[in-house]
XYZ file of N, CA and C in Angstrom:
717
model
N 96.589 126.496 116.836
C 95.956 126.173 115.403
C 96.769 127.586 114.594
N 96.931 127.034 113.599
C 97.464 128.574 112.691
C 96.208 128.992 111.891
N 96.387 130.213 111.452
C 95.350 130.934 111.169
C 95.335 131.371 109.696
N 94.442 130.788 108.898
C 94.603 130.942 107.368
C 93.566 131.661 106.607
N 93.534 132.608 105.832
C 92.594 133.226 104.874
C 92.943 133.417 103.540
N 92.071 133.922 102.451
C 92.132 134.100 101.303
C 93.048 135.150 101.188
N 92.994 135.776 101.602
C 93.818 137.242 101.958
C 95.310 136.466 102.185
N 95.579 135.958 102.915
C 97.076 135.695 103.299
C 97.490 134.419 103.258
N 96.664 133.173 103.292
C 96.584 131.815 103.076
C 98.095 131.576 103.479
N 97.996 131.837 104.887
C 99.097 131.163 105.804
C 98.676 129.776 106.079
N 99.466 128.737 105.782
C 98.836 127.247 105.711
C 100.058 126.448 106.576
N 98.803 125.383 107.363
C 99.621 124.758 108.042
C 98.899 123.284 107.730
N 99.193 122.442 108.731
C 98.522 121.175 108.613
C 97.029 120.930 109.072
N 97.143 122.048 110.524
C 95.752 122.270 110.952
C 95.428 123.445 111.226
N 94.657 123.882 110.209
C 94.240 125.356 110.031
C 92.934 125.600 110.449
N 92.558 126.986 110.626
C 91.534 127.633 110.492
C 91.172 128.245 109.201
N 90.366 128.123 108.391
C 90.313 129.225 107.445
C 89.144 129.762 107.237
N 89.210 131.278 106.942
C 87.993 132.100 107.037
C 88.228 133.005 106.018
N 87.005 133.536 105.283
C 87.388 134.688 104.160
C 86.763 135.684 104.707
N 87.663 136.994 104.691
C 87.190 138.077 105.348
C 86.468 139.094 104.099
N 85.478 138.344 103.914
C 84.593 139.092 102.651
C 82.913 138.592 103.214
N 82.573 139.930 102.791
C 81.181 139.773 103.209
C 80.063 138.834 102.645
N 79.059 138.220 103.042
C 78.347 137.099 102.520
C 77.632 137.935 101.144
N 77.399 137.150 100.203
C 76.489 137.323 99.208
C 75.191 137.480 99.547
N 74.161 137.901 98.636
C 72.953 137.824 99.289
C 72.178 136.538 99.573
N 72.619 135.311 98.545
C 72.020 134.243 98.446
C 72.479 133.620 99.614
N 73.891 133.998 99.962
C 74.129 132.921 101.153
C 73.569 133.694 102.311
N 73.361 135.048 102.780
C 72.742 135.148 103.983
C 71.295 134.709 104.500
N 70.739 134.195 103.290
C 69.257 133.327 103.675
C 69.649 132.140 104.529
N 70.730 131.382 103.969
C 71.076 130.385 104.799
C 72.140 130.336 106.028
N 72.178 131.307 106.539
C 73.107 131.832 107.353
C 73.037 132.215 108.654
N 72.521 131.460 109.231
C 71.556 131.818 110.962
C 72.705 132.360 111.514
N 72.390 133.316 112.743
C 73.360 133.950 113.321
C 74.171 133.277 114.247
N 73.850 132.251 114.591
C 74.667 131.016 115.573
C 75.276 129.873 114.723
N 76.926 130.099 114.556
C 76.997 128.902 113.309
C 77.406 127.735 114.088
N 77.478 126.372 113.562
C 77.913 125.540 114.315
C 79.679 125.449 113.935
N 80.465 124.808 114.400
C 81.716 124.713 114.472
C 82.176 123.447 113.341
N 82.692 123.975 112.374
C 83.225 123.304 111.365
C 84.167 122.793 111.204
N 84.655 121.255 111.156
C 86.161 120.683 111.105
C 86.125 119.647 110.092
N 86.825 119.748 109.172
C 86.922 119.126 107.875
C 88.257 118.283 107.847
N 87.952 117.133 107.478
C 89.224 116.391 107.942
C 89.467 115.557 106.766
N 90.712 115.550 106.203
C 91.223 115.069 105.136
C 92.856 114.776 104.880
N 93.086 114.501 103.867
C 94.447 114.426 103.944
C 95.123 115.499 103.050
N 96.569 115.772 102.928
C 97.143 116.799 102.867
C 97.034 116.815 101.233
N 95.772 117.266 100.629
C 95.509 117.251 99.198
C 94.365 117.836 98.799
N 93.770 117.987 97.776
C 92.796 118.751 97.206
C 91.795 117.981 97.028
N 91.876 116.697 96.092
C 90.863 115.797 96.370
C 89.303 115.506 96.495
N 89.229 114.868 97.304
C 87.721 114.899 97.432
C 87.077 115.820 98.317
N 88.406 116.515 99.251
C 87.646 117.430 100.344
C 87.842 119.030 99.441
N 87.882 119.124 98.567
C 88.424 120.340 97.932
C 87.071 121.383 97.322
N 86.205 120.876 96.934
C 84.866 121.173 96.581
C 84.385 122.009 98.256
N 84.384 121.065 99.083
C 83.601 121.581 100.367
C 84.445 122.555 100.726
N 85.814 122.819 100.900
C 86.423 123.617 101.208
C 86.092 125.276 100.267
N 85.974 125.081 99.148
C 85.451 126.107 98.235
C 84.279 126.526 98.709
N 83.218 125.584 98.785
C 81.915 126.103 99.450
C 81.826 126.748 100.766
N 82.772 126.464 101.775
C 82.788 127.262 102.901
C 83.431 128.708 102.746
N 84.531 128.932 101.673
C 85.384 129.830 101.246
C 84.175 130.896 100.842
N 83.609 130.330 99.336
C 82.620 131.183 99.094
C 81.418 131.887 99.977
N 81.195 131.134 101.146
C 80.181 131.629 102.041
C 80.656 132.369 103.237
N 82.156 132.639 102.937
C 82.654 133.259 104.292
C 82.705 132.486 105.550
N 82.534 131.392 105.515
C 82.395 130.442 106.745
C 83.690 130.028 107.110
N 84.222 130.178 108.428
C 85.362 129.767 108.858
C 84.973 128.249 109.082
N 86.278 127.668 108.973
C 86.020 126.355 109.082
C 87.492 125.686 109.827
N 87.575 124.697 110.515
C 88.887 124.068 110.750
C 88.994 122.682 109.258
N 90.340 123.081 108.767
C 91.104 122.444 107.520
C 92.152 121.382 108.163
N 91.643 120.248 108.511
C 92.740 119.292 109.243
C 93.217 118.474 108.147
N 94.752 118.375 107.771
C 95.010 117.693 106.955
C 95.832 116.720 107.466
N 95.693 115.408 107.181
C 96.267 114.315 107.924
C 97.698 114.039 106.970
N 98.670 113.518 107.583
C 99.732 112.683 106.719
C 99.383 111.251 106.667
N 100.151 110.661 105.557
C 99.895 109.234 105.497
C 100.363 108.816 106.677
N 101.417 109.101 107.702
C 101.938 108.316 108.984
C 100.624 108.888 109.764
N 100.136 109.768 109.755
C 98.997 110.043 111.020
C 97.874 109.123 110.671
N 97.525 109.013 109.443
C 96.094 108.481 109.074
C 95.857 107.001 109.930
N 96.984 106.040 109.914
C 96.671 105.035 110.464
C 95.847 104.914 112.030
N 96.395 105.777 112.811
C 95.942 105.966 113.959
C 94.711 106.503 114.173
N 93.743 107.367 113.056
C 92.570 107.953 112.962
C 91.655 106.908 112.205
N 92.098 106.016 111.531
C 90.928 105.146 110.534
C 89.900 104.972 111.338
N 90.283 104.534 112.381
C 89.102 103.677 113.196
C 88.202 104.819 114.033
N 88.339 106.008 113.797
C 87.457 107.184 114.191
C 86.411 107.325 113.283
N 86.795 107.197 112.099
C 85.946 107.673 110.835
C 84.641 106.382 110.783
N 83.674 107.077 110.702
C 82.351 106.232 110.051
C 82.366 105.432 109.129
N 83.030 105.380 107.987
C 83.355 104.337 107.262
C 84.706 104.022 106.993
N 85.653 104.523 107.827
C 87.562 104.150 107.780
C 87.768 104.624 106.692
N 87.549 105.881 106.312
C 87.750 106.573 105.389
C 87.682 108.062 104.934
N 88.246 108.966 104.372
C 87.946 110.335 104.316
C 87.705 110.976 103.024
N 87.060 111.946 102.964
C 86.851 113.062 103.752
C 85.996 112.693 105.132
N 85.989 113.349 106.348
C 84.989 113.444 107.047
C 84.902 114.760 107.585
N 83.662 115.165 107.761
C 82.835 116.676 108.397
C 82.132 116.522 109.561
N 82.991 117.219 110.532
C 82.584 117.245 112.064
C 82.077 118.615 111.965
N 80.544 118.605 112.237
C 79.450 119.408 112.798
C 79.181 119.385 114.288
N 79.957 120.454 114.983
C 79.797 120.381 116.715
C 79.811 118.892 116.819
N 80.890 118.538 116.478
C 81.093 117.095 117.094
C 80.600 115.945 116.334
N 79.410 116.259 115.445
C 78.829 115.205 114.822
C 79.478 114.706 113.515
N 79.568 113.528 113.048
C 80.416 113.298 111.861
C 79.446 112.661 110.824
N 79.977 113.460 109.858
C 79.514 113.031 108.357
C 80.487 112.719 107.520
N 80.058 111.459 106.819
C 81.321 110.853 105.724
C 80.824 110.947 104.275
N 81.663 110.546 103.593
C 81.221 110.561 102.150
C 81.557 111.984 101.353
N 82.220 112.095 100.570
C 82.416 113.662 100.029
C 81.358 113.969 99.307
N 80.427 113.437 98.658
C 79.255 114.250 97.884
C 78.308 114.596 99.077
N 78.070 113.542 100.060
C 77.022 113.783 101.179
C 77.752 115.251 101.987
N 78.882 115.132 101.714
C 79.399 116.120 102.656
C 79.208 117.762 101.814
N 79.727 117.604 100.552
C 79.426 118.944 99.724
C 77.972 119.164 99.593
N 77.166 118.296 99.429
C 75.737 118.468 99.221
C 75.086 119.283 100.729
N 75.761 118.738 101.621
C 75.211 119.514 102.790
C 75.478 120.826 103.011
N 76.971 121.122 102.769
C 77.434 122.501 102.966
C 76.901 123.308 102.004
N 76.643 123.023 100.500
C 76.033 123.443 99.503
C 74.397 123.964 100.023
N 74.025 123.013 100.649
C 72.407 123.312 101.326
C 72.732 124.369 102.341
N 73.285 124.348 102.929
C 73.474 125.299 104.138
C 73.852 126.594 103.671
N 74.338 126.789 102.636
C 74.960 128.181 102.078
C 74.550 128.646 100.919
N 73.311 127.827 100.271
C 72.642 128.333 99.255
C 73.284 127.891 97.898
N 74.018 127.017 97.561
C 74.657 126.487 96.450
C 74.323 125.003 95.968
N 73.243 124.708 96.524
C 72.617 123.203 96.054
C 71.675 123.513 95.219
N 71.152 124.617 94.525
C 69.975 124.694 93.479
C 68.719 125.773 94.411
N 68.340 126.362 93.766
C 67.250 127.191 94.064
C 65.843 126.469 94.352
N 65.583 125.544 93.883
C 64.637 124.551 93.615
C 64.678 123.186 93.705
N 63.582 122.488 94.473
C 63.924 120.764 94.691
C 64.180 120.293 93.298
N 63.666 120.651 92.403
C 63.861 120.107 91.176
C 65.428 120.194 90.593
N 65.828 121.952 90.720
C 67.418 122.015 90.626
C 68.367 121.460 91.470
N 67.756 121.159 92.654
C 68.714 120.258 93.381
C 68.941 118.765 93.012
N 67.772 118.562 92.476
C 68.137 117.048 91.843
C 68.732 116.802 90.982
N 68.797 118.103 89.853
C 69.761 118.008 88.567
C 71.144 118.103 89.066
N 71.129 118.867 90.139
C 72.624 119.131 90.411
C 73.291 117.896 91.222
N 72.387 117.207 91.965
C 72.947 115.870 92.001
C 73.092 114.609 91.047
N 72.155 114.811 90.089
C 72.527 114.156 88.876
C 73.882 114.107 88.237
N 74.183 115.563 88.304
C 75.666 115.610 87.515
C 76.298 115.246 88.543
N 76.458 115.549 89.738
C 77.318 115.035 90.684
C 77.607 113.253 90.659
N 76.439 112.781 90.770
C 76.242 111.440 90.435
C 77.243 110.746 89.183
N 76.986 111.304 88.105
C 77.348 110.937 86.904
C 78.803 111.401 87.208
N 79.283 112.494 87.733
C 80.819 112.926 87.522
C 81.537 111.654 88.466
N 80.570 110.950 89.342
C 81.305 110.148 90.378
C 81.292 109.095 89.545
N 80.465 108.706 88.474
C 80.773 107.656 87.643
C 81.919 107.681 86.613
N 82.084 108.821 86.261
C 83.358 109.334 85.634
C 84.558 109.145 86.314
N 84.680 109.340 87.412
C 86.006 109.483 88.263
C 86.118 107.874 88.332
N 85.422 107.042 88.736
C 85.636 105.808 88.667
C 86.110 105.066 87.439
N 85.355 105.538 86.080
C 86.292 105.139 84.780
C 87.607 105.919 84.654
N 87.810 106.887 85.080
C 89.382 107.223 84.785
C 90.290 106.923 85.652
N 89.851 106.360 86.509
C 90.958 106.192 87.629
C 92.171 105.261 87.343
N 91.852 104.463 86.409
C 93.446 103.695 86.234
C 94.606 104.792 85.020
N 93.831 105.953 84.310
C 94.508 106.743 83.985
C 95.081 107.816 85.138
N 94.612 108.048 85.970
C 95.118 108.990 87.094
C 95.719 108.360 87.621
N 95.909 106.667 88.084
C 96.660 106.100 88.905
C 97.862 106.179 88.639
N 98.143 106.018 86.996
C 99.293 106.101 86.279
C 100.026 107.567 86.181
N 99.138 108.598 85.822
C 99.480 109.811 85.923
C 100.075 110.511 87.354
N 99.541 109.799 88.641
C 99.911 110.439 89.856
C 101.179 109.846 90.296
N 101.440 108.753 89.798
C 102.388 107.576 90.230
C 102.009 106.492 91.137
N 100.636 106.521 91.143
C 100.441 105.102 92.221
C 100.492 103.678 91.465
N 100.431 103.819 90.140
C 100.766 102.696 89.547
C 101.469 102.796 88.353
N 101.978 101.762 87.334
C 102.918 101.795 86.772
C 102.279 101.450 85.457
N 102.343 102.110 84.244
C 101.584 101.691 83.266
C 102.057 102.763 81.958
N 101.595 102.730 80.879
C 101.709 103.572 79.674
C 100.922 104.654 79.931
N 101.188 105.978 80.098
C 100.202 106.998 80.175
C 99.371 107.270 78.827
N 100.054 107.560 77.768
C 99.721 107.394 76.610
C 98.296 106.594 76.115
N 98.664 105.314 76.701
C 97.685 103.869 76.531
C 96.495 104.523 76.969
N 97.002 104.920 78.544
C 95.420 105.133 79.327
C 94.923 106.434 78.623
N 95.386 107.300 78.460
C 94.873 108.589 78.043
C 93.944 108.189 76.768
N 94.187 107.617 75.967
C 93.815 107.026 74.722
C 92.306 105.991 75.163
N 92.336 104.980 75.748
C 91.601 104.379 75.964
C 90.766 104.161 77.254
N 91.107 105.152 78.037
C 90.505 105.245 79.542
C 90.100 106.902 79.631
N 90.976 107.593 79.389
C 90.716 108.754 79.595
C 89.747 109.775 78.450
N 90.219 109.351 77.359
C 89.751 110.168 76.595
C 87.990 109.804 76.277
N 87.708 108.539 76.296
C 86.367 108.225 75.992
C 85.184 108.339 77.327
N 85.738 108.178 78.325
C 85.235 108.575 79.631
C 84.878 110.434 79.440
N 85.965 110.822 78.845
C 85.913 112.537 78.921
C 84.865 113.049 77.772
N 84.870 112.215 76.725
C 84.064 112.811 75.669
C 82.725 112.233 76.090
N 82.052 111.195 76.950
C 80.817 110.900 77.357
C 80.443 111.971 78.402
N 81.491 111.806 79.381
C 80.620 113.230 80.343
C 80.716 114.432 79.958
N 81.513 114.979 79.113
C 81.662 116.350 78.236
C 80.263 116.904 77.507
N 80.290 115.344 76.536
C 78.825 115.618 75.821
C 77.576 115.947 76.440
N 77.460 114.949 77.558
C 76.241 115.400 78.428
C 76.204 116.739 78.968
N 77.601 117.164 79.638
C 77.243 118.403 80.434
C 77.191 119.564 79.301
N 77.963 119.236 78.012
C 77.568 120.437 76.992
C 76.190 120.730 76.571
N 75.511 119.810 76.874
C 74.078 119.777 76.694
C 73.354 120.703 77.724
N 73.895 120.367 78.713
C 73.265 121.351 80.019
C 73.601 122.830 79.998
N 74.919 122.989 79.620
C 75.141 124.017 79.234
C 74.233 124.928 78.478
N 73.909 124.331 77.383
C 73.556 124.827 76.185
C 71.876 125.252 76.661
N 71.349 124.261 76.974
C 70.059 124.233 77.385
C 69.843 125.545 78.635
N 70.762 125.372 79.526
C 70.750 126.334 80.635
C 70.788 127.780 80.016
N 71.854 127.783 79.109
C 72.043 129.342 78.899
C 72.868 130.765 79.941
N 73.019 130.165 81.045
C 73.289 131.239 81.887
C 74.974 131.228 82.085
N 75.662 130.134 81.627
C 77.125 129.711 81.628
C 77.327 128.523 82.669
N 76.149 128.390 83.882
C 76.187 127.520 84.645
C 75.877 126.119 84.562
N 75.661 125.198 85.175
C 75.431 123.817 84.695
C 73.748 123.711 84.994
N 73.305 124.309 86.123
C 71.767 124.211 86.534
C 71.587 125.788 87.000
N 70.360 126.272 86.630
C 69.904 127.398 86.942
C 71.091 128.687 86.825
N 70.553 129.831 87.424
C 71.388 131.074 86.869
C 72.576 131.653 88.210
N 72.873 130.500 88.925
C 73.963 131.083 89.937
C 74.649 129.429 89.937
N 75.998 129.988 90.476
C 76.940 128.701 90.893
C 76.385 127.502 91.755
N 76.702 126.357 91.677
C 76.203 125.110 92.299
C 77.139 124.306 92.663
N 77.396 123.453 93.454
C 78.600 122.727 94.237
C 78.845 121.540 92.853
N 77.966 121.279 91.840
C 78.334 120.695 90.585
C 78.927 121.224 89.875
N 79.025 122.702 89.921
C 80.199 123.708 88.906
C 81.413 123.379 89.656
N 81.224 123.462 90.623
C 82.756 123.360 91.422
C 83.472 122.223 91.113
N 82.853 121.349 91.313
C 83.027 119.626 91.107
C 83.753 119.619 89.517
N 83.072 120.103 88.823
C 83.303 120.002 87.319
C 84.653 120.977 87.041
N 84.523 122.122 87.529
C 85.587 122.998 87.336
C 86.760 122.705 88.012
N 86.875 121.992 88.965
C 87.914 121.289 89.477
C 89.207 120.656 88.462
N 88.264 119.988 87.687
C 89.116 119.265 86.729
C 90.230 120.090 85.952
N 90.100 121.344 85.761
C 90.713 122.046 85.391
C 92.285 121.960 85.837
N 92.403 121.989 87.376
C 93.689 121.437 87.821
C 94.551 120.643 87.004
N 93.916 120.029 86.327
C 94.982 119.081 85.559
C 95.365 119.185 84.167
N 94.770 120.459 83.647
C 94.931 121.006 82.442
C 96.435 120.899 82.156
N 96.970 121.303 83.031
C 98.446 121.395 82.767
C 99.046 120.035 82.154
N 98.749 119.497 82.849
C 99.061 117.948 82.849
C 98.546 117.130 81.824
N 97.108 117.277 81.330
C 96.610 117.151 80.341
C 96.349 118.099 79.221
N 96.982 118.592 78.264
C 96.739 119.624 77.392
C 95.517 119.304 76.714
N 95.234 118.454 76.344
C 93.867 118.190 75.335
C 92.538 117.897 76.445
N 92.417 118.260 77.526
C 91.571 118.121 78.503
C 90.476 118.642 77.611
N 90.302 119.822 76.958
C 89.329 120.455 76.692
C 89.008 120.351 74.984
N 89.925 119.394 74.480
C 90.204 119.726 73.292
C 88.339 118.917 72.628
N 87.836 119.790 71.693
C 86.527 119.529 71.271
C 85.311 120.077 71.808
N 85.974 120.324 72.921
C 84.634 120.965 74.271
C 84.872 122.255 74.473
N 84.935 123.418 73.742
C 85.225 124.708 74.227
C 84.221 125.152 75.191
N 82.907 124.675 75.350
C 81.828 125.091 76.248
C 82.262 124.700 77.685
N 82.961 123.698 77.847
C 83.287 123.158 79.454
C 84.460 123.904 79.661
N 85.336 124.251 78.574
C 86.547 125.082 78.743
C 85.888 126.405 79.650
N 84.929 127.202 78.973
C 84.465 128.298 79.155
C 83.697 128.289 80.769
N 83.255 127.282 80.774
C 82.408 127.110 81.958
C 83.501 126.921 83.404
N 84.701 126.507 83.265
C 85.487 126.151 83.979
C 86.066 127.569 84.357
N 86.533 128.589 83.026
C 86.811 129.648 83.495
C 86.103 130.461 83.846
N 84.701 130.397 83.941
C 83.523 131.184 84.530
C 83.832 130.956 86.133
N 83.565 129.813 86.609
C 83.582 129.287 87.699
C 84.804 129.621 88.590
N 86.099 129.596 87.885
C 87.209 130.126 88.510
C 87.831 131.582 88.592
N 86.870 132.320 87.977
C 87.080 133.862 87.650
C 86.434 134.277 88.912
N 85.872 133.800 89.857
C 84.849 134.390 91.247
C 86.205 134.400 91.571
N 85.963 135.984 92.214
C 87.201 136.673 93.192
C 87.659 135.737 94.230
N 86.694 135.261 95.115
C 87.253 134.206 96.312
C 87.887 133.225 95.718
N 87.514 132.448 94.702
C 87.885 131.412 94.164
C 89.405 131.321 93.717
N 89.267 132.716 92.860
C 90.613 132.820 91.798
C 91.792 132.895 93.131
N 91.327 133.495 94.202
C 92.333 134.039 95.296
C 92.888 132.777 95.951
N 91.875 131.974 96.128
C 92.346 130.555 96.897
C 93.081 129.943 96.068
N 92.750 129.636 94.764
C 93.512 128.801 94.067
C 95.101 128.957 93.691
N 95.325 130.667 93.819
C 96.296 131.253 93.692
C 97.101 130.789 94.789
N 96.637 130.808 96.002
C 97.632 130.378 96.988
C 97.339 129.281 97.980
N 96.238 128.420 97.666
C 96.074 127.303 98.430
C 97.316 126.483 98.124
N 97.577 125.453 99.219
C 98.412 124.466 99.426
C 98.495 123.699 97.999
N 100.028 123.345 97.371
C 100.424 122.634 96.290
C 99.743 121.381 96.994
N 99.501 120.376 96.229
C 99.708 118.958 96.331
C 99.384 118.412 94.975
N 99.649 117.122 94.556
C 99.798 116.238 93.593
C 98.428 116.442 92.797
N 97.290 116.151 93.905
C 96.196 115.641 93.404
C 95.214 116.470 94.247
């Protein structure tokens, strides 16, 4: 295995990533002395595994970041619980579905919400984001070259209405909460999920048009020193 960390970002297809940083006070409560071995399996992309990667980095928790190529995937597909990725292995036990994985890791390291009600609010935002993700897929399929089509038409008819709906809802969360985060007074995995959209801001210049609060939210989340360093040197990928 190649070794990578947010300080050096030596990247390979099958790597161990660790953050050489002290755990925050909020994380220590969720960080037992003997930690399991974590292996995150996904494609060589940010995609549906990126939030979980960021959660591990924020916690200072070493994990194995296995990135399968398209040619490697068919031989491993039958090994996965639902025949899809991502999959998280915890001491060899498999957990599938991206939101279930992110929620589990967030709970382990204190980024799921500080109260049961806050956890439910975070989950509700993640579920709403999943609806958005489904709605905008026709646009991203064209943007990323998976399908042919008129990108401007998809932007206007598919992406913009879904973006407006989601961002209007979440702006209200930010205004009511008042901390700069979507829920509570600290970062949760819902914040990471939404802020990762900022990756597309160069390809979608109007991403935050009419929603300055969402732009500020992404800036706040991505200004975290650990995340900032990771974003600067993480493996480049189309999505």
